[in-house]
XYZ file of C-alpha atoms in Angstrom:
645
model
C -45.314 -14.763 -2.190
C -42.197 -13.977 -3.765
C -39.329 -12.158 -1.724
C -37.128 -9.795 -3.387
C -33.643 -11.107 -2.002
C -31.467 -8.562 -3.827
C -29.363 -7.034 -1.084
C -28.732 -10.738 0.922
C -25.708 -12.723 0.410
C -24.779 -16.505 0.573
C -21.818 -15.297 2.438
C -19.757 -11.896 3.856
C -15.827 -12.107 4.413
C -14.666 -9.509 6.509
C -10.933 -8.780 5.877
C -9.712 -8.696 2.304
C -6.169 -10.693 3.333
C -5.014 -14.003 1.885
C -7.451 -16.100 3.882
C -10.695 -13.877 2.623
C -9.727 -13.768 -0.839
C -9.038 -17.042 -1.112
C -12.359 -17.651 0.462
C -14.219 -15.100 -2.066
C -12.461 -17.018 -4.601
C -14.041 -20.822 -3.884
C -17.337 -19.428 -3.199
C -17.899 -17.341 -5.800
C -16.358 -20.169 -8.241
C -19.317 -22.510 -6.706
C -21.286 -19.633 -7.532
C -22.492 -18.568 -4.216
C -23.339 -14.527 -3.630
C -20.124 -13.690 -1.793
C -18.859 -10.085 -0.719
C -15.440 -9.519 0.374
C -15.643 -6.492 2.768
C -12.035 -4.883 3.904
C -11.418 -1.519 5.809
C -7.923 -0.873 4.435
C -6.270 -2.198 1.702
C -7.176 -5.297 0.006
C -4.143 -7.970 0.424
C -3.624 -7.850 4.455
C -0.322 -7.796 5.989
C 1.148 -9.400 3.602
C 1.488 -6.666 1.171
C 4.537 -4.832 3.221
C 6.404 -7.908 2.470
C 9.379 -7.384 -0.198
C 9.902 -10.812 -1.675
C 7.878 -14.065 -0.986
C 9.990 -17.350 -1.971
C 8.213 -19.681 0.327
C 4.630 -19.699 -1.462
C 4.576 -23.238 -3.422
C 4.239 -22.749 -6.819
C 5.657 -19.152 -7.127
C 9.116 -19.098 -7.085
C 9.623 -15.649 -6.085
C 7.399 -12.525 -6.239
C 6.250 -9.461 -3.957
C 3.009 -9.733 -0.990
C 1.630 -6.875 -2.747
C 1.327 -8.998 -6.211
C 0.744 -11.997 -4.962
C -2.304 -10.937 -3.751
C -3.182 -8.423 -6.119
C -3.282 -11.880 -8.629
C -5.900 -13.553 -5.486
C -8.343 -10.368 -5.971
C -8.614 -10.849 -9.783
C -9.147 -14.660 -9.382
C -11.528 -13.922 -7.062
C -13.237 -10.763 -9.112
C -13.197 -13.184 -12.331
C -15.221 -15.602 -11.057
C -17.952 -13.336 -9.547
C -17.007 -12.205 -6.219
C -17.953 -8.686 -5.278
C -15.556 -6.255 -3.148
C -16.767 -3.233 -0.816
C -14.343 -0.675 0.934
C -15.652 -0.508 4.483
C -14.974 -1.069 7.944
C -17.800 -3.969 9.747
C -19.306 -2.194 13.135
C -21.079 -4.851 14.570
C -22.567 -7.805 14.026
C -26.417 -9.417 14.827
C -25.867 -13.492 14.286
C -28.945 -14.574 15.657
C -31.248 -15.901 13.038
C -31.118 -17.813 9.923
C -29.712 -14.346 8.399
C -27.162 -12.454 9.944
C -26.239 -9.092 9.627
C -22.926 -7.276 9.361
C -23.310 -3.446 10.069
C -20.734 -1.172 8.500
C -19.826 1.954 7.729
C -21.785 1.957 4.631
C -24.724 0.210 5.816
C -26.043 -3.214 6.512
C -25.688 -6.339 4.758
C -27.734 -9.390 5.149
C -26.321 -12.673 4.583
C -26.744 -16.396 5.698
C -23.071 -16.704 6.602
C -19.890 -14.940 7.589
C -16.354 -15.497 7.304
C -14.268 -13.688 10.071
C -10.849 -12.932 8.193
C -9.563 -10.100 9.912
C -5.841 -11.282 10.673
C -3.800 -9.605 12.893
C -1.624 -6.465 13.479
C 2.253 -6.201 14.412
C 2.476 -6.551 18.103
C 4.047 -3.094 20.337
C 5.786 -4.372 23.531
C 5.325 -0.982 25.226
C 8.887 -0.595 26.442
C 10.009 3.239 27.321
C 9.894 5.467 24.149
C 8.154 3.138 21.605
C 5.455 4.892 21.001
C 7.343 8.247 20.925
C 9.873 7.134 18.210
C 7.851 5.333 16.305
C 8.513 6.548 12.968
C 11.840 8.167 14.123
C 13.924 5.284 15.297
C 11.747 2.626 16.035
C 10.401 0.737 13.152
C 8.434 -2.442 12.173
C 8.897 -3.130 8.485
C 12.909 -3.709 7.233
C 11.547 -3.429 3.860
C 10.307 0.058 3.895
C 12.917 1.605 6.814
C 16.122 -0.177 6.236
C 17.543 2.320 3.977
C 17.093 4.850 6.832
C 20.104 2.892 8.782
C 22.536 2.480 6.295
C 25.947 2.290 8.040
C 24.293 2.733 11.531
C 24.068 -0.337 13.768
C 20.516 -1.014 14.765
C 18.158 -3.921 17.472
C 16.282 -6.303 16.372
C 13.456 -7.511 18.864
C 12.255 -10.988 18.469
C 13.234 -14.711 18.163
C 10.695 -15.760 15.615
C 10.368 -16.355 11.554
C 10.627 -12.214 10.818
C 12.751 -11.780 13.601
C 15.731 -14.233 11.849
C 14.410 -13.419 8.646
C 14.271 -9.634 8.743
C 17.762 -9.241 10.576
C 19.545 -10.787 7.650
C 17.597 -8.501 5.397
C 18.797 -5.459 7.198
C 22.211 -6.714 6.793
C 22.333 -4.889 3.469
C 21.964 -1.674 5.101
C 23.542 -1.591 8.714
C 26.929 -2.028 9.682
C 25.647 -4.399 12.490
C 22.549 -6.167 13.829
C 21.445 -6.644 17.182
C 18.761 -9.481 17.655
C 17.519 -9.134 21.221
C 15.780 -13.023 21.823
C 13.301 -13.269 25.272
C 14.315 -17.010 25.245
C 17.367 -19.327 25.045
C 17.088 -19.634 21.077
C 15.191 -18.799 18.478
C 11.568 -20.126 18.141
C 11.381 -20.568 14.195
C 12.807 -22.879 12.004
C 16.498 -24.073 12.656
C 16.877 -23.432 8.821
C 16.059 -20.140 9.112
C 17.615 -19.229 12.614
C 20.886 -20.421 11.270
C 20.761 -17.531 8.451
C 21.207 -15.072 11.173
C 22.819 -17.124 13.598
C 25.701 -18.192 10.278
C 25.546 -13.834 8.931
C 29.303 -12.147 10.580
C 26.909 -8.653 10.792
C 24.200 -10.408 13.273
C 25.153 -10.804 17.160
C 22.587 -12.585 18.910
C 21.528 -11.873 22.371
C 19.902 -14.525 24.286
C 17.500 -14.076 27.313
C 17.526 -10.376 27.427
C 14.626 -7.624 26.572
C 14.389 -4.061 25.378
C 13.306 -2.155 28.288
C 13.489 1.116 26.837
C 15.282 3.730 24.303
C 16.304 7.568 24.595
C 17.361 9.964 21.849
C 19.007 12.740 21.418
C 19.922 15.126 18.651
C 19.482 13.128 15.072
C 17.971 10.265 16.273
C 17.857 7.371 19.077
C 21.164 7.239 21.655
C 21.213 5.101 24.129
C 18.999 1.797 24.789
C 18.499 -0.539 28.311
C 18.870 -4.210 27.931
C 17.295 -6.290 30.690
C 19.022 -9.941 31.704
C 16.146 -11.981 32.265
C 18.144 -14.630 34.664
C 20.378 -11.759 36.955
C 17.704 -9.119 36.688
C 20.526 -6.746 35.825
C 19.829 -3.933 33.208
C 23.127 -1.924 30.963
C 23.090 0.753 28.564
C 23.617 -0.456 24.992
C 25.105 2.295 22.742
C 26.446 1.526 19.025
C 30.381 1.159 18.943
C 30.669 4.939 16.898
C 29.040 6.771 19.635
C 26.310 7.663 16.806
C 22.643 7.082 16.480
C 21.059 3.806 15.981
C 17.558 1.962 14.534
C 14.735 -0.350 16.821
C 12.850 -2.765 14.641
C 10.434 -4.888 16.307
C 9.653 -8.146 14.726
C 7.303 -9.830 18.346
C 4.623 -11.315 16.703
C 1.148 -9.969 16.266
C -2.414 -9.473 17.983
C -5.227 -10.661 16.728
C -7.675 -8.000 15.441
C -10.917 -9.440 16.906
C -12.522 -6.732 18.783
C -15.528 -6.956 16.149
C -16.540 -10.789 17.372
C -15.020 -10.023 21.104
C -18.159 -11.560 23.233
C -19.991 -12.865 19.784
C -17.827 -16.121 19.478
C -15.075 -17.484 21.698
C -11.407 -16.692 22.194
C -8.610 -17.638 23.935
C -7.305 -15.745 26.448
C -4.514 -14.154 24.314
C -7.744 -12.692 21.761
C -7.478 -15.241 19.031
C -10.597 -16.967 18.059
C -11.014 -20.679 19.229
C -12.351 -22.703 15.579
C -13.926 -26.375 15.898
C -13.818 -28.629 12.874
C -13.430 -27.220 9.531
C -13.283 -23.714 11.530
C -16.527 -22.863 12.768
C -16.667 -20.573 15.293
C -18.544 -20.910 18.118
C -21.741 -19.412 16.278
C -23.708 -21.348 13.814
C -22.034 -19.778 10.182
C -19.874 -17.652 11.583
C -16.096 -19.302 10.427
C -12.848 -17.913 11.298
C -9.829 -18.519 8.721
C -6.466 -16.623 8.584
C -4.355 -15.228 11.130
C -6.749 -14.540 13.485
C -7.448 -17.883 14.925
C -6.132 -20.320 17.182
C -3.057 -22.085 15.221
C 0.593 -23.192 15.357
C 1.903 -21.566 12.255
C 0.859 -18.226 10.972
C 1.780 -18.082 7.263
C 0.226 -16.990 4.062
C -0.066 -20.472 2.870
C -1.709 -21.361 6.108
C -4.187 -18.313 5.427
C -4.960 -19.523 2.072
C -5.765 -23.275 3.261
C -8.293 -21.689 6.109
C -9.690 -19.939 3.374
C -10.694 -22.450 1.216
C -11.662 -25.189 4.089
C -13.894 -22.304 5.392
C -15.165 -21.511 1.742
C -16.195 -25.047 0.967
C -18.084 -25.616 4.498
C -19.927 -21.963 4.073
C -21.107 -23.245 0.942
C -22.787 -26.197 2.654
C -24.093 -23.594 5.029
C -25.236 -21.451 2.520
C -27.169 -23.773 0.345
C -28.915 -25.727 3.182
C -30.445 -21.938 4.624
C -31.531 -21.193 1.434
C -33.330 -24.800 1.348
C -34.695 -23.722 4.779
C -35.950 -20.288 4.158
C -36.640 -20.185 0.854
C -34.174 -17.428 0.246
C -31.934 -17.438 -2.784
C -29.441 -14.576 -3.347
C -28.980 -13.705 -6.591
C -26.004 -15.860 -7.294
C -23.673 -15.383 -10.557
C -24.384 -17.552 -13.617
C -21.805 -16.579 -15.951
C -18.668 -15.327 -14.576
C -15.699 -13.326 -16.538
C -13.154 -16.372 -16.353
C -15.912 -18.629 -18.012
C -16.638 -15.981 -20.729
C -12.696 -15.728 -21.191
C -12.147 -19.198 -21.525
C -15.608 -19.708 -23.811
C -13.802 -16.996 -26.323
C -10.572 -18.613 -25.945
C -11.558 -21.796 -27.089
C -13.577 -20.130 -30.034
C -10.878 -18.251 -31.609
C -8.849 -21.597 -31.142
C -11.224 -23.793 -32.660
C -11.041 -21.680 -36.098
C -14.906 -22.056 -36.223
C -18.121 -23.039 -34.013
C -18.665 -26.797 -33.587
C -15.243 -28.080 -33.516
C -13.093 -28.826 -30.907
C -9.862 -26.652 -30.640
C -6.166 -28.441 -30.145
C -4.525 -27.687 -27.483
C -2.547 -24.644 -27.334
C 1.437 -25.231 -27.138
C 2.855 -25.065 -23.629
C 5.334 -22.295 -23.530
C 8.468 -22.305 -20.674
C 9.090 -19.429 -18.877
C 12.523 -19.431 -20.382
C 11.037 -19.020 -23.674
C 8.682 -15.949 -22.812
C 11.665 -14.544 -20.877
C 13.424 -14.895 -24.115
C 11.143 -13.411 -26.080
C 10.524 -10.209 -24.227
C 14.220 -9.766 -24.171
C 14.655 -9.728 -27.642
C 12.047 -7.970 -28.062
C 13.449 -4.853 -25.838
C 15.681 -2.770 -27.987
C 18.710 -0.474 -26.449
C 17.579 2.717 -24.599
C 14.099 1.637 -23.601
C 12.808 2.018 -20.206
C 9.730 0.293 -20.121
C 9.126 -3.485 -21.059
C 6.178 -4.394 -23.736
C 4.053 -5.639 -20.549
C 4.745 -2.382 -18.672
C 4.189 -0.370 -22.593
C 0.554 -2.306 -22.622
C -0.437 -1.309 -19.344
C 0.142 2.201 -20.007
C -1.749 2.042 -22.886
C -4.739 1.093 -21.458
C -4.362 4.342 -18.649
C -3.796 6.456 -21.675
C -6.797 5.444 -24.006
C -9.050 6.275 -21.012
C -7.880 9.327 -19.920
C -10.105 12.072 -20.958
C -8.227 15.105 -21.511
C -4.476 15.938 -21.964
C -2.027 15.952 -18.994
C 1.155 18.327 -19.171
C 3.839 17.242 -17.066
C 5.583 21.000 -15.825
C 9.153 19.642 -15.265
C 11.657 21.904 -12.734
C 14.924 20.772 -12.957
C 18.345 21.940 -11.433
C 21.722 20.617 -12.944
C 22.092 17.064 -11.559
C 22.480 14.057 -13.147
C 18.955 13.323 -11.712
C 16.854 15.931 -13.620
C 18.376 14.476 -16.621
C 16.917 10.844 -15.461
C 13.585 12.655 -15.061
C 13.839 14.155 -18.464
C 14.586 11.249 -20.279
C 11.612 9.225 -17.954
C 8.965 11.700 -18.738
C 10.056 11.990 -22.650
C 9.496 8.047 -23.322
C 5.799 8.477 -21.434
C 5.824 11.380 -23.460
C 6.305 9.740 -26.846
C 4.463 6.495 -25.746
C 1.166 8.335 -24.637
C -0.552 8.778 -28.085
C -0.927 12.490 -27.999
C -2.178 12.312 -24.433
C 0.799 13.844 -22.558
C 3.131 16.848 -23.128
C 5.881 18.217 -20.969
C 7.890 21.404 -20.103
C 11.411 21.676 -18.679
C 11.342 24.497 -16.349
C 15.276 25.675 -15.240
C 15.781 27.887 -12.140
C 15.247 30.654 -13.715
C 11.988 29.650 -14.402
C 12.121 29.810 -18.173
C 11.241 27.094 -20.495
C 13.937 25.145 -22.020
C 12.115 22.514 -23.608
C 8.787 21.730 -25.225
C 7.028 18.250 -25.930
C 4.533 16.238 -27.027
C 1.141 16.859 -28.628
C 0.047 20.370 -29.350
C -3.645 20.114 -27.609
C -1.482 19.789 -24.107
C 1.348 22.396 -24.647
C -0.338 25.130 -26.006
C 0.811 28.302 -24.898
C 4.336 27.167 -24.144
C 7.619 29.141 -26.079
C 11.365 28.397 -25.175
C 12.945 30.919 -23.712
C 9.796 32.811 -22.157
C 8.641 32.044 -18.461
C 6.528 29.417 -17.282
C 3.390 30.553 -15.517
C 1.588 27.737 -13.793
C -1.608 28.732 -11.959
C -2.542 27.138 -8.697
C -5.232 24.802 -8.192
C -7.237 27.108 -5.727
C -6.865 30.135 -7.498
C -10.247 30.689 -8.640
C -11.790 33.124 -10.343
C -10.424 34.205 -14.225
C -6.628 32.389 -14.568
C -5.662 36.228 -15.287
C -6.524 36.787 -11.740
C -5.113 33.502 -10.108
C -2.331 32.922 -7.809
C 0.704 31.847 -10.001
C 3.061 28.807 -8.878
C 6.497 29.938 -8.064
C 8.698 28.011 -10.699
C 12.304 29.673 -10.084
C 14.884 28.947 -7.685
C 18.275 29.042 -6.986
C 21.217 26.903 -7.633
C 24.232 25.880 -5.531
C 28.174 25.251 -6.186
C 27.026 22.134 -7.170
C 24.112 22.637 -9.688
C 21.469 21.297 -7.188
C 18.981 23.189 -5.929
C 18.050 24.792 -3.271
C 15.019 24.858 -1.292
C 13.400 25.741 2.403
C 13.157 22.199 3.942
C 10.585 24.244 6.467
C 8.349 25.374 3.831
C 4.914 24.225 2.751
C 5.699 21.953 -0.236
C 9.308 23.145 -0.425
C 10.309 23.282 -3.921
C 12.930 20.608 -4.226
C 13.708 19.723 -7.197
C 13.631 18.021 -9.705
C 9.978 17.650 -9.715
C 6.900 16.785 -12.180
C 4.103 18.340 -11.694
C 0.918 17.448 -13.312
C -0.808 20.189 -14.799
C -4.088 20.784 -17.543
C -4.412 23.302 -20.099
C -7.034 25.671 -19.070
C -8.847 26.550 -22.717
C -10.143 29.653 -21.249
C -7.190 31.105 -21.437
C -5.217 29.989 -24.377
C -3.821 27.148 -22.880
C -2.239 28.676 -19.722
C -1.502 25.536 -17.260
C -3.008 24.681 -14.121
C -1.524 22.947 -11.155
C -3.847 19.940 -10.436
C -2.317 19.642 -6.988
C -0.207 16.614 -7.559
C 3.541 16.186 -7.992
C 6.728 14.359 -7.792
C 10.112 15.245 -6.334
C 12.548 13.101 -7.457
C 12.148 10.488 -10.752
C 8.828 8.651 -9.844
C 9.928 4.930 -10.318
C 10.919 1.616 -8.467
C 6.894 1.070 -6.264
C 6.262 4.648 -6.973
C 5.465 4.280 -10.485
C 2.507 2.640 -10.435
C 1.310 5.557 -8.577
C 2.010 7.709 -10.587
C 0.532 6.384 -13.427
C -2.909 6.380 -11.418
C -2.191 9.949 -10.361
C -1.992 10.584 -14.436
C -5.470 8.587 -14.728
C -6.361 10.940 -11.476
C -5.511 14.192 -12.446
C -7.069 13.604 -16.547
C -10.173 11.991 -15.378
C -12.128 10.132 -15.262
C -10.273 8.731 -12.510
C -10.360 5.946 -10.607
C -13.856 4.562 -9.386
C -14.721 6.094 -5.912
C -17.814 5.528 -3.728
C -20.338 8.275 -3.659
C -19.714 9.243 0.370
C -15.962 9.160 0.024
C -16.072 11.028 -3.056
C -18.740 13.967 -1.779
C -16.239 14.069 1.700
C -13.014 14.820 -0.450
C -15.053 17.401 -2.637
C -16.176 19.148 0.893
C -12.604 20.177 2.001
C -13.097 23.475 2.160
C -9.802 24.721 3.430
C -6.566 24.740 1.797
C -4.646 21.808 2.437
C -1.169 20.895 1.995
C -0.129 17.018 2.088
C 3.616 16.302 2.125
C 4.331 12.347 1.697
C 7.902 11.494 2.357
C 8.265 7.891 0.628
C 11.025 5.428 -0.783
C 11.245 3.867 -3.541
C 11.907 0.465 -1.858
C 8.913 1.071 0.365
C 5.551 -1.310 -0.211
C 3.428 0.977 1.501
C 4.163 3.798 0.249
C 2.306 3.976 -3.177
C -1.328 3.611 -1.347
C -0.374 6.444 0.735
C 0.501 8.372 -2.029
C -2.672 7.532 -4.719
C -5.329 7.961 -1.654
C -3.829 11.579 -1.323
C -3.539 12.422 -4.541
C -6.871 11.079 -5.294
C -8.328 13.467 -2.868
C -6.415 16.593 -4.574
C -7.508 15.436 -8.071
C -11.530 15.958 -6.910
C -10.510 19.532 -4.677
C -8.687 22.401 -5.559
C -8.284 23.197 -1.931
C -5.743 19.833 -1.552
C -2.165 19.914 -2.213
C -0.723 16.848 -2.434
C 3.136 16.393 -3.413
C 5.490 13.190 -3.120
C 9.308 13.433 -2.259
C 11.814 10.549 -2.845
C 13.460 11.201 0.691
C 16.258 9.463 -0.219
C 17.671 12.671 -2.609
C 15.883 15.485 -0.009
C 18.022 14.251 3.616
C 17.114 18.289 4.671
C 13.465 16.788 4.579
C 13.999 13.811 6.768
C 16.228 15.559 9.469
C 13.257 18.511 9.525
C 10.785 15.855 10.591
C 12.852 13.821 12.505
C 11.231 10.764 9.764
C 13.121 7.179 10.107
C 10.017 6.023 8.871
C 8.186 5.606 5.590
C 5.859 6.896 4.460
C 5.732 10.247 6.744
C 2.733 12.246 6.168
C 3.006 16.058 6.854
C -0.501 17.689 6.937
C -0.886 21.488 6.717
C -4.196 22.952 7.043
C -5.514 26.340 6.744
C -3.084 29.821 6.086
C 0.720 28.438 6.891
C 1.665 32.353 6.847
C -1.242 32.937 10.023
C -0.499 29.764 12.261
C -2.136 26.873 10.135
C -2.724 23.688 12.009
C 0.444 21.054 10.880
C -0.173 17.361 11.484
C 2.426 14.516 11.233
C 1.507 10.995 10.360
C 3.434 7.924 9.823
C 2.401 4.152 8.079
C 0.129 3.105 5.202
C -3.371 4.871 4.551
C -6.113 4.328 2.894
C -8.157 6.870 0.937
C -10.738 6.891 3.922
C -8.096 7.017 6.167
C -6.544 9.610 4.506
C -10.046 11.826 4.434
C -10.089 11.040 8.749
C -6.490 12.591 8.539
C -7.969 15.984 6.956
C -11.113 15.786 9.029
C -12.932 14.990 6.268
């Protein structure tokens, strides 16, 4: 009798971090059925992190693209991804299963790659500043303290590492060590120990911090040996900046009473990392080990891979199961067509391609970049892949003041413009709210005269545009030529902004607000967002799963999302692309981004030291709506439990 074994896998990895993908890489290369299954964002913890110098082979690059690169080495040679957070887990049996949110999956083995999460210590006030004061990434909240003084907490790698970083920014640094020296590398403790801004602290602990009006005051300082606490205040009276680098815990609530741990929660691996369970392995940060790095997590991964195979295959051989592995895989097919157009024709062999230096490619694209352009021809190639999908014409409503920065926006906006193959237009909007300049192709700024007003209909209008709520695109201008704008408001209208709007061909081209927007110039890790957004709002979008998608479409309130971001910030961009993915499917949802560094009046209204700061309205703002504020990275599914969808 013959089975159908469609839905069952050689193997499940649960966590989507340097150890799984590594993992999904080696199995699916042997050509084993493996899914990579990850509640957030694909790339772990590591993806916060700035620059990486220590990974051997890449000299210097970003978490975020280091392990962007693992997913499509992984996705080329067959592995399969799914956005969902494992439930539970029945490992009894030659197949196990893995509930999740989305259902059940059957598979012979599973891979346990959940890492771990930045440890709180729980002194007084932690969790009540976090976000405004108290911090965990220098990469994302170190602009915050520029000039201010600010703690460090910790004696490990990020501790000595992430204090020196922060030397760009404060005017001192703190480093608050538990023990008589620092517990990483003497290398890398003498960085901090060597930098004139750091004073280290030894044998002492944060007991607690207050605040009071701008930010965090006063902190206590425990000595460990007298037992005596002091108050710690910077030397300018002023406020001041926690960042606690303590380690992490292990997220293993999931296999908590499935395999074993030790008794601080990390999962106790036997040879070549099995876990206490017959094919259930453990590789990454959450297991038992003496140095938690990502080249650590990337060796676990492939020792677990290649002993999961050996798992795989020999259940298969006893139950007469076979998934329905990959035979051909998108690396092999590259490679087969590669060596074709080499070859010149079919039944030769081709000579080997000549080995290019780095040097020479970086010479290349240099000379290849003429004055005044602001994209490279990588960055040019990209976009025109976004722009030959997009399905109808964006216009990008520009409302500028009279700073240097609207100008910078203009002249951003005007080479996407002229780059986009007909496919974008934009309008400069001044205070007054009259055009001042047209652009682009004619199908997406129809309707649009110099000198007359703008009128940009909201995304919830409904009804005929004649009868639909119009956008308010006038202001007023200070001494100064910037704008000004109610800090208090929903969506305040700081500018300059880009708003991304449609032609509705109804009614001759009139624009409509899709619901998503910029304030400020959207580069630096913002720009890949807003590329997406431009993908977003012309359809037909990025791919979404069916119950995520019908939850965003069933918002049926109006819905204002506020993201506070910086440039510099690595988590940022997710937050921002999950909301505006949700207001590109509903009318109802709002969803604007605001470079905070050029809007302070927005960070001292929500008390933020943190990025990104999420500031939910829901319902009538004018009647008492229900206002929300979030801080850290989010997913689109964690954005849709934000909005109680």
């Amino acid at each position: 009798m013959t089975e159908n074994n469609s839905d069952l896998y050689d193997v499940v990895v649960i966590g989507g971090g340097p150890a799984g993908l590594t993992a999904g890489l080696y199995l699916a290369r042997a050509r084993y059925r493996v899914l990579v299954l990850e509640k957030d964002d694909f790339g772990g913890q590591i993806t916060i992190t700035n620059e990486v110098v220590n990974y051997p082979g890449v000299g210097r690059t970003t978490g975020r693209a280091l392990t962007q690169t693992m997913r499509e080495q992984a996705r080329d040679f067959g592995a399969e991804f799914l956005s969902a957070e494992a439930t539970g887990l029945d490992v009894d049996g030659d197949v196990k299963i893995v509930h999740t949110s989305r259902g059940d999956l059957k598979t012979f083995g599973i891979l346990i790659a959940t890492g771990a999460s930045p440890r709180k210590l729980g002194f007084e006030g932690e969790a009540e500043y976090a976000g405004r004061g108290v911090a965990y990434c220098a990469t994302c909240d170190g602009e915050f303290f520029t000039g201010k003084e600010v703690l460090v907490i910790g004696g490990g790698f990020a501790a000595a590492e992430e204090s020196v970083f922060l030397t760009k920014y404060a005017s001192k640094v703190t480093v608050l060590v538990r023990e008589d020296d620092f517990t990483c590398d003497a290398s890398v403790a003498a960085e901090a120990k060597n930098n004139p801004k750091i004073e280290v602290r030894y044998g002492v602990e944060l007991k607690g911090v207050t605040a009071g009006q701008g930010g965090l005051r006063e902190a206590t300082i425990l000595d460990r040996a007298s037992g005596q606490t002091e108050t710690w205040k910077p030397s300018d009276g002023g406020t001041f900046g926690v960042f606690v680098f303590a380690g992490y815990v292990p997220a293993t609530s999931l296999v908590r009473g499935v395999v074993d741990l030790d008794p601080q929660g990390y999962v106790i691996t036997h040879d070549y990392l099995e876990t206490s369970v017959p094919g259930v392995y453990a590789a990454g940060d959450l297991r038992v080990k003496n140095l938690r790095q990502v080249v650590t997590a990337t060796a676990d991964g492939a020792i677990a891979a290649v002993e999961l195979e050996r798992y795989a295959k020999s259940m298969s051989e006893k139950t007469g199961l076979v998934p329905p592995r990959p035979t051909a895989s998108a690396y092999e097919k590259a490679e087969a067509e590669a060596a074709k157009a080499a070859s010149g024709a079919e039944g030769t062999t081709p000579a080997p391609a000549p080995v290019k230096r780095s040097a020479d490619a970086a010479a290349v694209a240099s000379a290849q970049r003429r004055p005044g352009e602001l994209f490279s021809d990588a960055i040019k190639q990209q976009l025109g892949v976004v722009f030959g999908r997009m399905t109808r014409p964006v216009t990008l409503a520009l409302e500028l003041d009279d700073t240097p920065l609207s100008a910078e926006l203009q002249g951003f906006v005007g080479e996407m413009v002229a780059l986009s193959g007909g496919k974008l237009a934009s309008v400069a909007i001044d205070a007054a709210g009259l055009v001042t300049a047209v652009d682009g192709a004619p199908a997406a700024s129809a309707g649009l005269v110099v000198g007359e007003p703008a009128e940009i209909v909201l995304p919830a209008g409904g009804g005929d545009a004649g009868d639909a709520a119009v956008l308010p695109t006038y202001g007023t201008l200070d001494d100064t030529g910037r704008a000004e704008f109610d800090p208090a408001g929903l969506l305040p209208g700081a500018r300059p902004a880009v708003r991304l709007c449609v032609a509705d061909p109804v009614s001759d081209g009139q624009l409509t607000f899709t619901g998503l927007a910029f304030h400020g110039v959207p580069s630096g890790h913002e720009f890949n967002s807003f590329v997406l957004g431009l993908y977003n709002a012309a359809g037909p979008g990025q791919p979404l799963d069916d119950d995520l998608k019908s939850r965003a479409e069933a918002i049926d309130q109006p819905t204002d999302v506020m993201i506070l971001v910086s440039l510099t910030c690595t988590m940022c961009p997710e937050t921002v692309l999950a909301s505006q993915r949700i207001a590109s499917l509903n009318p109802n949802v709002r969803a604007e981004a605001y470079d905070i560094s050029h809007f302070p009046e927005l960070k001292d209204q929500y008390g933020a030291m943190s990025v990104p700061c999420i500031v939910i309205n829901r319902g009538d703002g004018a009647d008492g709506g229900e206002q929300k504020v979030e801080f850290g990275k989010k997913s689109i599914p964690q954005m849709l439990a934000l909005l109680g969808a």
